[in-house]
Amino acid sequence: MTETHPELAAWLARQEADFPAWAQATGTPETWDFSPASLDVLEALIRERYADADAIGDAWDSTFVQVAGWYVGEIARRVNDGAAWHYVPADPAALPGAPGSPQSGWTRSPRVARGPAVETPRVFPVSALRALLIEPDEDDDEEETAAEWGGPLRDALILEA
């Protein structure tokens, strides 16, 4: 097993520590049993709480969004044999746009994957929450993202090539 990057380890520990209070704050703490079925409840909660992708983007760093993303990732990790949390730290030597560069979506984004390589089947769980609220538009550069991630949160659990 590879060593967990310290930034990822801290993020995981923070979300796990915040989870009990997060579950209580939803008003249905008994729902959050790490089952795929509980994602239907989380999806409804996200759609109720945030009007659109911009609204969830504005709340990106909130405890609610981060713990919800961690929860999705934990389910993906548990239901996909061999899946684990992975992380690409910032790398000042990375070429612009490459993993590790500030321009890359891979950089500093916790993901669950079947392997550490960026090409492996993976899910960015916090991004999957935002993708629920993306409305594809032919003029929108996020259309590909919506097509890839859109749909039920349960779809984010499937880590296949």
mmCIF file of N, CA and C in Angstrom, residues 2-79:
data_model
loop_
_atom_site.group_PDB
_atom_site.id
_atom_site.type_symbol
_atom_site.label_atom_id
_atom_site.label_comp_id
_atom_site.label_asym_id
_atom_site.label_seq_id
_atom_site.Cartn_x
_atom_site.Cartn_y
_atom_site.Cartn_z
ATOM 1 N N THR A 2 0.463 2.247 -0.759
ATOM 2 C CA THR A 2 1.238 3.473 -0.812
ATOM 3 C C THR A 2 0.905 4.358 0.381
ATOM 4 N N GLU A 3 1.840 5.206 0.695
ATOM 5 C CA GLU A 3 1.660 6.127 1.811
ATOM 6 C C GLU A 3 0.693 7.243 1.405
ATOM 7 N N THR A 4 -0.199 7.612 2.298
ATOM 8 C CA THR A 4 -1.151 8.676 2.033
ATOM 9 C C THR A 4 -0.463 10.021 2.177
ATOM 10 N N HIS A 5 -0.658 10.902 1.188
ATOM 11 C CA HIS A 5 -0.073 12.238 1.247
ATOM 12 C C HIS A 5 -0.614 12.956 2.488
ATOM 13 N N PRO A 6 0.223 13.718 3.194
ATOM 14 C CA PRO A 6 -0.225 14.380 4.434
ATOM 15 C C PRO A 6 -1.441 15.291 4.239
ATOM 16 N N GLU A 7 -1.537 15.992 3.109
ATOM 17 C CA GLU A 7 -2.695 16.856 2.872
ATOM 18 C C GLU A 7 -3.973 16.017 2.732
ATOM 19 N N LEU A 8 -3.868 14.895 2.034
ATOM 20 C CA LEU A 8 -5.028 14.015 1.889
ATOM 21 C C LEU A 8 -5.388 13.407 3.239
ATOM 22 N N ALA A 9 -4.389 12.952 3.982
ATOM 23 C CA ALA A 9 -4.648 12.359 5.304
ATOM 24 C C ALA A 9 -5.362 13.361 6.210
ATOM 25 N N ALA A 10 -4.948 14.623 6.176
ATOM 26 C CA ALA A 10 -5.583 15.648 7.005
ATOM 27 C C ALA A 10 -7.017 15.897 6.548
ATOM 28 N N TRP A 11 -7.233 15.939 5.228
ATOM 29 C CA TRP A 11 -8.582 16.158 4.696
ATOM 30 C C TRP A 11 -9.497 15.004 5.118
ATOM 31 N N LEU A 12 -9.028 13.771 4.940
ATOM 32 C CA LEU A 12 -9.832 12.600 5.308
ATOM 33 C C LEU A 12 -10.170 12.611 6.802
ATOM 34 N N ALA A 13 -9.190 12.906 7.627
ATOM 35 C CA ALA A 13 -9.413 12.934 9.082
ATOM 36 C C ALA A 13 -10.418 14.016 9.458
ATOM 37 N N ARG A 14 -10.319 15.181 8.810
ATOM 38 C CA ARG A 14 -11.242 16.280 9.107
ATOM 39 C C ARG A 14 -12.681 15.898 8.739
ATOM 40 N N GLN A 15 -12.858 15.288 7.576
ATOM 41 C CA GLN A 15 -14.217 14.915 7.150
ATOM 42 C C GLN A 15 -14.802 13.829 8.065
ATOM 43 N N GLU A 16 -13.970 12.847 8.402
ATOM 44 C CA GLU A 16 -14.434 11.780 9.293
ATOM 45 C C GLU A 16 -14.828 12.342 10.662
ATOM 46 N N ALA A 17 -14.041 13.285 11.159
ATOM 47 C CA ALA A 17 -14.342 13.897 12.457
ATOM 48 C C ALA A 17 -15.617 14.738 12.397
ATOM 49 N N ASP A 18 -15.848 15.404 11.266
ATOM 50 C CA ASP A 18 -17.028 16.258 11.119
ATOM 51 C C ASP A 18 -18.287 15.473 10.761
ATOM 52 N N PHE A 19 -18.130 14.221 10.341
ATOM 53 C CA PHE A 19 -19.266 13.438 9.869
ATOM 54 C C PHE A 19 -20.390 13.290 10.888
ATOM 55 N N PRO A 20 -20.133 12.939 12.159
ATOM 56 C CA PRO A 20 -21.254 12.763 13.097
ATOM 57 C C PRO A 20 -22.120 14.024 13.239
ATOM 58 N N ALA A 21 -21.496 15.190 13.338
ATOM 59 C CA ALA A 21 -22.263 16.437 13.452
ATOM 60 C C ALA A 21 -22.994 16.729 12.141
ATOM 61 N N TRP A 22 -22.348 16.448 11.021
ATOM 62 C CA TRP A 22 -22.970 16.632 9.702
ATOM 63 C C TRP A 22 -24.225 15.755 9.613
ATOM 64 N N ALA A 23 -24.110 14.490 9.992
ATOM 65 C CA ALA A 23 -25.244 13.561 9.927
ATOM 66 C C ALA A 23 -26.395 14.060 10.809
ATOM 67 N N GLN A 24 -26.078 14.526 11.996
ATOM 68 C CA GLN A 24 -27.111 15.071 12.888
ATOM 69 C C GLN A 24 -27.767 16.298 12.270
ATOM 70 N N ALA A 25 -26.973 17.169 11.646
ATOM 71 C CA ALA A 25 -27.495 18.409 11.067
ATOM 72 C C ALA A 25 -28.444 18.147 9.904
ATOM 73 N N THR A 26 -28.349 16.997 9.264
ATOM 74 C CA THR A 26 -29.271 16.691 8.165
ATOM 75 C C THR A 26 -30.669 16.390 8.679
ATOM 76 N N GLY A 27 -30.779 16.079 9.960
ATOM 77 C CA GLY A 27 -32.067 15.746 10.539
ATOM 78 C C GLY A 27 -32.434 14.277 10.405
ATOM 79 N N THR A 28 -31.605 13.521 9.703
ATOM 80 C CA THR A 28 -31.865 12.083 9.525
ATOM 81 C C THR A 28 -30.569 11.297 9.725
ATOM 82 N N PRO A 29 -30.003 11.353 10.930
ATOM 83 C CA PRO A 29 -28.710 10.710 11.140
ATOM 84 C C PRO A 29 -28.717 9.205 10.874
ATOM 85 N N GLU A 30 -29.860 8.558 11.007
ATOM 86 C CA GLU A 30 -29.936 7.117 10.783
ATOM 87 C C GLU A 30 -29.798 6.751 9.304
ATOM 88 N N THR A 31 -29.944 7.706 8.413
ATOM 89 C CA THR A 31 -29.864 7.468 6.965
ATOM 90 C C THR A 31 -28.444 7.150 6.512
ATOM 91 N N TRP A 32 -27.459 7.700 7.176
ATOM 92 C CA TRP A 32 -26.082 7.726 6.677
ATOM 93 C C TRP A 32 -25.312 6.483 7.111
ATOM 94 N N ASP A 33 -25.623 5.370 6.432
ATOM 95 C CA ASP A 33 -25.056 4.064 6.760
ATOM 96 C C ASP A 33 -24.010 3.587 5.739
ATOM 97 N N PHE A 34 -23.581 4.474 4.874
ATOM 98 C CA PHE A 34 -22.578 4.166 3.842
ATOM 99 C C PHE A 34 -23.066 3.126 2.834
ATOM 100 N N SER A 35 -24.372 3.075 2.634
ATOM 101 C CA SER A 35 -24.929 2.194 1.614
ATOM 102 C C SER A 35 -25.162 3.000 0.336
ATOM 103 N N PRO A 36 -25.081 2.357 -0.825
ATOM 104 C CA PRO A 36 -25.392 3.064 -2.070
ATOM 105 C C PRO A 36 -26.797 3.674 -2.058
ATOM 106 N N ALA A 37 -27.746 3.029 -1.407
ATOM 107 C CA ALA A 37 -29.111 3.560 -1.360
ATOM 108 C C ALA A 37 -29.171 4.918 -0.656
ATOM 109 N N SER A 38 -28.281 5.157 0.291
ATOM 110 C CA SER A 38 -28.293 6.440 1.007
ATOM 111 C C SER A 38 -27.909 7.605 0.096
ATOM 112 N N LEU A 39 -27.300 7.310 -1.040
ATOM 113 C CA LEU A 39 -26.938 8.384 -1.977
ATOM 114 C C LEU A 39 -28.164 9.033 -2.600
ATOM 115 N N ASP A 40 -29.265 8.299 -2.697
ATOM 116 C CA ASP A 40 -30.496 8.889 -3.207
ATOM 117 C C ASP A 40 -30.977 9.995 -2.264
ATOM 118 N N VAL A 41 -30.857 9.760 -0.972
ATOM 119 C CA VAL A 41 -31.240 10.761 0.023
ATOM 120 C C VAL A 41 -30.280 11.950 -0.051
ATOM 121 N N LEU A 42 -28.987 11.673 -0.187
ATOM 122 C CA LEU A 42 -28.011 12.761 -0.288
ATOM 123 C C LEU A 42 -28.271 13.592 -1.540
ATOM 124 N N GLU A 43 -28.560 12.928 -2.647
ATOM 125 C CA GLU A 43 -28.845 13.668 -3.885
ATOM 126 C C GLU A 43 -30.043 14.605 -3.692
ATOM 127 N N ALA A 44 -31.113 14.117 -3.083
ATOM 128 C CA ALA A 44 -32.282 14.959 -2.828
ATOM 129 C C ALA A 44 -31.921 16.131 -1.921
ATOM 130 N N LEU A 45 -31.083 15.880 -0.924
ATOM 131 C CA LEU A 45 -30.647 16.927 -0.006
ATOM 132 C C LEU A 45 -29.834 17.993 -0.735
ATOM 133 N N ILE A 46 -28.938 17.570 -1.615
ATOM 134 C CA ILE A 46 -28.132 18.525 -2.392
ATOM 135 C C ILE A 46 -29.042 19.368 -3.278
ATOM 136 N N ARG A 47 -29.959 18.727 -3.974
ATOM 137 C CA ARG A 47 -30.856 19.453 -4.876
ATOM 138 C C ARG A 47 -31.771 20.419 -4.107
ATOM 139 N N GLU A 48 -32.154 20.045 -2.894
ATOM 140 C CA GLU A 48 -32.987 20.912 -2.065
ATOM 141 C C GLU A 48 -32.191 22.102 -1.535
ATOM 142 N N ARG A 49 -30.953 21.855 -1.195
ATOM 143 C CA ARG A 49 -30.131 22.874 -0.535
ATOM 144 C C ARG A 49 -29.504 23.877 -1.502
ATOM 145 N N TYR A 50 -29.187 23.447 -2.727
ATOM 146 C CA TYR A 50 -28.482 24.299 -3.684
ATOM 147 C C TYR A 50 -29.293 24.440 -4.963
ATOM 148 N N ALA A 51 -29.469 25.672 -5.404
ATOM 149 C CA ALA A 51 -30.292 25.959 -6.574
ATOM 150 C C ALA A 51 -29.638 25.526 -7.881
ATOM 151 N N ASP A 52 -28.312 25.611 -7.934
ATOM 152 C CA ASP A 52 -27.617 25.289 -9.179
ATOM 153 C C ASP A 52 -26.137 25.032 -8.895
ATOM 154 N N ALA A 53 -25.394 24.738 -9.959
ATOM 155 C CA ALA A 53 -23.965 24.416 -9.813
ATOM 156 C C ALA A 53 -23.179 25.583 -9.228
ATOM 157 N N ASP A 54 -23.564 26.809 -9.571
ATOM 158 C CA ASP A 54 -22.865 27.975 -9.016
ATOM 159 C C ASP A 54 -23.049 28.061 -7.501
ATOM 160 N N ALA A 55 -24.237 27.736 -7.036
ATOM 161 C CA ALA A 55 -24.509 27.803 -5.592
ATOM 162 C C ALA A 55 -23.662 26.797 -4.831
ATOM 163 N N ILE A 56 -23.543 25.597 -5.358
ATOM 164 C CA ILE A 56 -22.705 24.610 -4.670
ATOM 165 C C ILE A 56 -21.228 24.993 -4.812
ATOM 166 N N GLY A 57 -20.888 25.607 -5.940
ATOM 167 C CA GLY A 57 -19.521 26.107 -6.109
ATOM 168 C C GLY A 57 -19.180 27.174 -5.078
ATOM 169 N N ASP A 58 -20.146 28.043 -4.793
ATOM 170 C CA ASP A 58 -19.941 29.083 -3.778
ATOM 171 C C ASP A 58 -19.750 28.479 -2.387
ATOM 172 N N ALA A 59 -20.338 27.311 -2.166
ATOM 173 C CA ALA A 59 -20.246 26.633 -0.857
ATOM 174 C C ALA A 59 -19.173 25.553 -0.854
ATOM 175 N N TRP A 60 -18.342 25.510 -1.867
ATOM 176 C CA TRP A 60 -17.361 24.440 -2.083
ATOM 177 C C TRP A 60 -16.560 24.099 -0.832
ATOM 178 N N ASP A 61 -16.069 25.087 -0.134
ATOM 179 C CA ASP A 61 -15.212 24.843 1.028
ATOM 180 C C ASP A 61 -15.990 24.667 2.333
ATOM 181 N N SER A 62 -17.312 24.667 2.255
ATOM 182 C CA SER A 62 -18.110 24.520 3.478
ATOM 183 C C SER A 62 -18.002 23.095 4.018
ATOM 184 N N THR A 63 -18.202 22.965 5.296
ATOM 185 C CA THR A 63 -18.194 21.646 5.924
ATOM 186 C C THR A 63 -19.260 20.758 5.299
ATOM 187 N N PHE A 64 -20.435 21.322 5.014
ATOM 188 C CA PHE A 64 -21.500 20.505 4.452
ATOM 189 C C PHE A 64 -21.070 19.861 3.137
ATOM 190 N N VAL A 65 -20.549 20.641 2.208
ATOM 191 C CA VAL A 65 -20.169 20.124 0.891
ATOM 192 C C VAL A 65 -18.985 19.165 1.002
ATOM 193 N N GLN A 66 -17.992 19.522 1.777
ATOM 194 C CA GLN A 66 -16.802 18.674 1.884
ATOM 195 C C GLN A 66 -17.127 17.328 2.527
ATOM 196 N N VAL A 67 -17.932 17.326 3.589
ATOM 197 C CA VAL A 67 -18.290 16.057 4.228
ATOM 198 C C VAL A 67 -19.193 15.241 3.300
ATOM 199 N N ALA A 68 -20.109 15.895 2.603
ATOM 200 C CA ALA A 68 -20.964 15.173 1.658
ATOM 201 C C ALA A 68 -20.111 14.515 0.572
ATOM 202 N N GLY A 69 -19.102 15.232 0.069
ATOM 203 C CA GLY A 69 -18.200 14.656 -0.927
ATOM 204 C C GLY A 69 -17.417 13.479 -0.362
ATOM 205 N N TRP A 70 -16.918 13.634 0.843
ATOM 206 C CA TRP A 70 -16.193 12.536 1.493
ATOM 207 C C TRP A 70 -17.097 11.317 1.620
ATOM 208 N N TYR A 71 -18.354 11.535 1.985
ATOM 209 C CA TYR A 71 -19.305 10.442 2.145
ATOM 210 C C TYR A 71 -19.483 9.687 0.824
ATOM 211 N N VAL A 72 -19.656 10.417 -0.276
ATOM 212 C CA VAL A 72 -19.775 9.784 -1.595
ATOM 213 C C VAL A 72 -18.517 8.967 -1.890
ATOM 214 N N GLY A 73 -17.356 9.558 -1.628
ATOM 215 C CA GLY A 73 -16.097 8.866 -1.877
ATOM 216 C C GLY A 73 -15.920 7.623 -1.032
ATOM 217 N N GLU A 74 -16.346 7.695 0.206
ATOM 218 C CA GLU A 74 -16.237 6.526 1.074
ATOM 219 C C GLU A 74 -17.093 5.375 0.569
ATOM 220 N N ILE A 75 -18.278 5.689 0.079
ATOM 221 C CA ILE A 75 -19.112 4.628 -0.477
ATOM 222 C C ILE A 75 -18.455 4.058 -1.724
ATOM 223 N N ALA A 76 -17.950 4.924 -2.602
ATOM 224 C CA ALA A 76 -17.269 4.444 -3.820
ATOM 225 C C ALA A 76 -16.082 3.557 -3.448
ATOM 226 N N ARG A 77 -15.336 3.957 -2.446
ATOM 227 C CA ARG A 77 -14.174 3.164 -2.016
ATOM 228 C C ARG A 77 -14.611 1.798 -1.511
ATOM 229 N N ARG A 78 -15.684 1.768 -0.769
ATOM 230 C CA ARG A 78 -16.132 0.525 -0.143
ATOM 231 C C ARG A 78 -16.773 -0.448 -1.136
ATOM 232 N N VAL A 79 -17.417 0.057 -2.179
ATOM 233 C CA VAL A 79 -18.121 -0.845 -3.106
ATOM 234 C C VAL A 79 -17.275 -1.259 -4.310
#
